[in-house]
Amino acid sequence: LNPRTGICVTHDNKMIVIVVDGRSEASGGLLIQELGELMQTLGCKDALNLDGGGSTAMIVDGFVTNHPSDKTGMRHVTSAVMVLSKTKPKKTQETITI
């Protein structure tokens, strides 16, 4: 199954960015329907599936936080979603193993 990337807003107006690794023995990936079900389970009210596959990557504070599926490492891509804050955000990054 494929790596997936999604972003959503929960019922209490929190933003969740989801990156799921795939195509490896360590992570099986998800079907798009499974990503939608995961987002619903996390309380998302509005959600968007972003580009997946080999371009799935998440960088937090300059560090890659997942394991991109391409054998050569992270792909160069022409678009990205950036989350910026005017104030120093609290460290609330969580990793969920599926």
XYZ file of N, CA and C in Angstrom:
294
model
N 0.829 -1.188 0.000
C 0.000 0.000 0.000
C 0.870 1.246 0.000
N 0.267 2.356 -0.267
C 1.028 3.577 -0.505
C 1.193 4.476 0.712
N 2.282 5.245 0.719
C 2.425 6.329 1.693
C 1.329 7.360 1.413
N 0.881 8.026 2.445
C -0.195 9.013 2.305
C 0.122 10.264 3.120
N -0.417 11.396 2.666
C -0.305 12.648 3.397
C -1.683 13.288 3.442
N -2.084 13.738 4.616
C -3.380 14.390 4.757
C -3.310 15.504 5.779
N -4.251 16.405 5.695
C -4.341 17.512 6.647
C -5.820 17.720 6.961
N -6.105 18.045 8.217
C -7.512 18.234 8.573
C -7.652 19.224 9.720
N -8.904 19.628 9.927
C -9.292 20.449 11.077
C -10.301 19.634 11.872
N -10.085 19.568 13.185
C -10.971 18.788 14.048
C -12.183 19.619 14.469
N -13.113 18.961 15.123
C -14.327 19.638 15.593
C -14.011 20.736 16.605
N -12.874 20.617 17.316
C -12.481 21.670 18.262
C -11.434 22.612 17.658
N -11.390 22.671 16.322
C -10.556 23.601 15.539
C -9.056 23.426 15.731
N -8.611 22.202 15.929
C -7.179 21.898 15.924
C -6.810 21.370 14.547
N -5.602 21.666 14.117
C -5.130 21.169 12.838
C -4.297 19.921 13.067
N -4.526 18.917 12.232
C -3.736 17.684 12.272
C -3.145 17.470 10.893
N -1.845 17.235 10.837
C -1.166 16.863 9.600
C -0.751 15.410 9.762
N -1.150 14.577 8.823
C -0.901 13.140 8.908
C 0.038 12.729 7.782
N 1.090 12.012 8.137
C 1.982 11.409 7.158
C 2.099 9.933 7.517
N 1.774 9.076 6.562
C 1.837 7.631 6.771
C 2.873 7.063 5.815
N 3.883 6.410 6.368
C 4.878 5.748 5.519
C 4.267 4.510 4.883
N 4.912 3.984 3.865
C 4.429 2.779 3.191
C 5.491 2.197 2.287
N 5.112 1.113 1.615
C 5.997 0.424 0.676
C 7.263 -0.110 1.331
N 7.165 -0.492 2.587
C 8.336 -1.053 3.268
C 7.875 -2.116 4.258
N 8.822 -2.902 4.738
C 8.496 -3.899 5.749
C 8.095 -3.237 7.061
N 8.621 -2.046 7.326
C 8.334 -1.344 8.583
C 6.956 -0.692 8.581
N 6.443 -0.316 7.407
C 5.150 0.360 7.337
C 4.414 -0.065 6.080
N 3.189 -0.503 6.263
C 2.409 -1.024 5.151
C 1.658 0.006 4.340
N 1.614 1.273 4.790
C 0.868 2.289 4.064
C -0.623 2.145 4.275
N -1.400 2.948 3.564
C -2.856 2.944 3.682
C -3.510 3.100 2.320
N -4.722 2.585 2.201
C -5.579 2.931 1.081
C -6.149 4.314 1.373
N -6.621 5.026 0.351
C -7.207 6.353 0.578
C -8.402 6.245 1.533
N -9.215 5.224 1.364
C -10.364 5.044 2.261
C -9.898 4.883 3.709
N -8.795 4.171 3.919
C -8.271 3.983 5.278
C -7.767 5.297 5.859
N -7.154 6.149 5.026
C -6.725 7.466 5.497
C -7.942 8.274 5.939
N -9.018 8.230 5.163
C -10.245 8.931 5.534
C -10.812 8.419 6.846
N -10.796 7.104 7.029
C -11.295 6.518 8.277
C -10.427 6.929 9.462
N -9.103 6.971 9.261
C -8.194 7.416 10.318
C -8.495 8.859 10.700
N -8.697 9.706 9.690
C -8.996 11.110 9.964
C -10.307 11.254 10.741
N -11.304 10.464 10.392
C -12.565 10.499 11.134
C -12.347 10.055 12.578
N -11.563 9.008 12.773
C -11.268 8.502 14.112
C -10.572 9.565 14.959
N -9.740 10.399 14.326
C -9.023 11.456 15.039
C -9.885 12.692 15.278
N -11.130 12.665 14.816
C -12.045 13.767 15.069
C -12.060 14.851 14.008
N -11.590 14.539 12.817
C -11.553 15.543 11.750
C -12.951 15.830 11.224
N -13.243 17.133 11.019
C -14.517 17.512 10.407
C -14.314 17.909 8.949
N -13.198 18.524 8.627
C -12.831 18.894 7.256
C -11.444 18.340 6.995
N -11.285 17.623 5.874
C -10.006 16.966 5.618
C -9.649 17.035 4.142
N -8.356 16.923 3.879
C -7.849 16.970 2.515
C -6.759 15.931 2.358
N -6.873 15.095 1.328
C -5.818 14.163 0.971
C -4.831 14.909 0.079
N -3.577 14.917 0.465
C -2.532 15.579 -0.318
C -1.776 14.541 -1.136
N -0.751 14.965 -1.848
C 0.047 14.056 -2.654
C 0.619 12.957 -1.773
N 0.660 11.766 -2.276
C 1.180 10.635 -1.509
C 2.314 9.967 -2.256
N 2.497 8.691 -1.999
C 3.554 7.944 -2.663
C 4.926 8.432 -2.243
N 5.856 8.424 -3.187
C 7.246 8.760 -2.897
C 7.481 10.198 -2.489
N 6.503 11.074 -2.723
C 6.693 12.471 -2.313
C 6.147 12.738 -0.915
N 5.695 11.689 -0.217
C 5.219 11.855 1.150
C 6.403 12.079 2.084
N 6.461 13.259 2.677
C 7.530 13.583 3.626
C 7.031 14.657 4.578
N 7.507 14.596 5.808
C 7.182 15.641 6.784
C 8.482 16.128 7.407
N 8.653 17.434 7.398
C 9.835 18.048 7.996
C 9.356 18.961 9.118
N 9.881 18.756 10.304
C 9.545 19.579 11.463
C 10.845 20.146 12.017
N 10.912 21.467 12.116
C 12.103 22.152 12.615
C 13.373 21.707 11.873
N 13.239 21.491 10.557
C 14.388 21.162 9.728
C 14.763 19.694 9.680
N 14.007 18.834 10.350
C 14.327 17.404 10.375
C 13.214 16.591 9.727
N 13.580 15.632 8.890
C 12.612 14.723 8.285
C 12.126 13.776 9.378
N 10.812 13.729 9.582
C 10.257 12.958 10.697
C 9.697 11.602 10.279
N 9.691 11.324 8.991
C 9.208 10.027 8.535
C 10.281 9.341 7.688
N 9.920 8.253 7.043
C 10.866 7.499 6.202
C 10.327 7.473 4.777
N 10.716 8.465 3.940
C 10.233 8.491 2.555
C 10.515 7.164 1.848
N 9.587 6.778 0.966
C 9.643 5.437 0.379
C 10.618 5.284 -0.783
N 11.059 6.369 -1.411
C 12.012 6.233 -2.517
C 13.353 5.715 -2.007
N 13.930 4.806 -2.746
C 15.216 4.226 -2.328
C 16.328 5.262 -2.254
N 16.179 6.350 -3.023
C 17.196 7.404 -3.017
C 16.932 8.464 -1.953
N 15.864 8.296 -1.181
C 15.543 9.258 -0.133
C 14.433 10.194 -0.546
N 14.390 11.339 0.093
C 13.318 12.298 -0.123
C 13.375 12.875 -1.536
N 12.214 12.977 -2.175
C 12.106 13.546 -3.527
C 12.136 15.071 -3.481
N 12.596 15.648 -4.561
C 12.453 17.089 -4.751
C 11.056 17.306 -5.322
N 10.273 18.163 -4.701
C 8.914 18.418 -5.157
C 8.729 19.903 -5.408
N 7.690 20.228 -6.181
C 7.464 21.633 -6.539
C 6.437 22.321 -5.654
N 5.807 21.579 -4.762
C 4.827 22.204 -3.877
C 4.941 21.624 -2.476
N 4.486 22.413 -1.510
C 4.552 21.976 -0.119
C 3.495 22.725 0.678
N 3.117 22.159 1.809
C 2.247 22.837 2.755
C 3.127 23.207 3.939
N 3.162 24.494 4.248
C 3.961 24.963 5.384
C 3.023 25.463 6.468
N 3.318 25.103 7.701
C 2.552 25.575 8.837
C 3.483 26.476 9.638
N 3.126 27.752 9.721
C 3.950 28.735 10.411
C 3.163 29.346 11.562
N 3.870 29.778 12.584
C 3.227 30.381 13.738
C 3.903 31.709 14.053
N 3.118 32.694 14.440
C 3.684 33.980 14.852
C 4.321 33.890 16.230
N 3.873 32.920 17.006
C 4.443 32.695 18.334
C 5.113 31.336 18.344
N 5.993 31.119 19.301
C 6.667 29.835 19.388
C 5.646 28.764 19.795
N 5.424 27.777 18.925
C 4.413 26.767 19.235
C 4.884 25.809 20.315
N 3.902 25.236 20.996
C 4.214 24.183 21.959
C 4.598 22.934 21.184
N 5.457 22.122 21.753
C 5.836 20.860 21.112
C 4.688 19.872 21.301
N 3.865 19.719 20.282
C 2.719 18.825 20.388
C 2.752 17.733 19.333
N 3.892 17.549 18.696
C 3.998 16.520 17.677
C 3.828 15.146 18.318
N 2.952 14.362 17.736
C 2.743 13.005 18.216
C 2.958 12.048 17.074
N 3.469 10.887 17.371
C 3.623 9.840 16.381
C 2.710 8.697 16.781
N 1.874 8.272 15.858
C 0.969 7.158 16.099
C 1.386 6.010 15.196
N 1.620 4.852 15.760
C 1.975 3.686 14.965
C 0.715 2.912 14.653
N 0.522 2.619 13.374
C -0.673 1.876 12.961
C -0.285 0.445 12.668
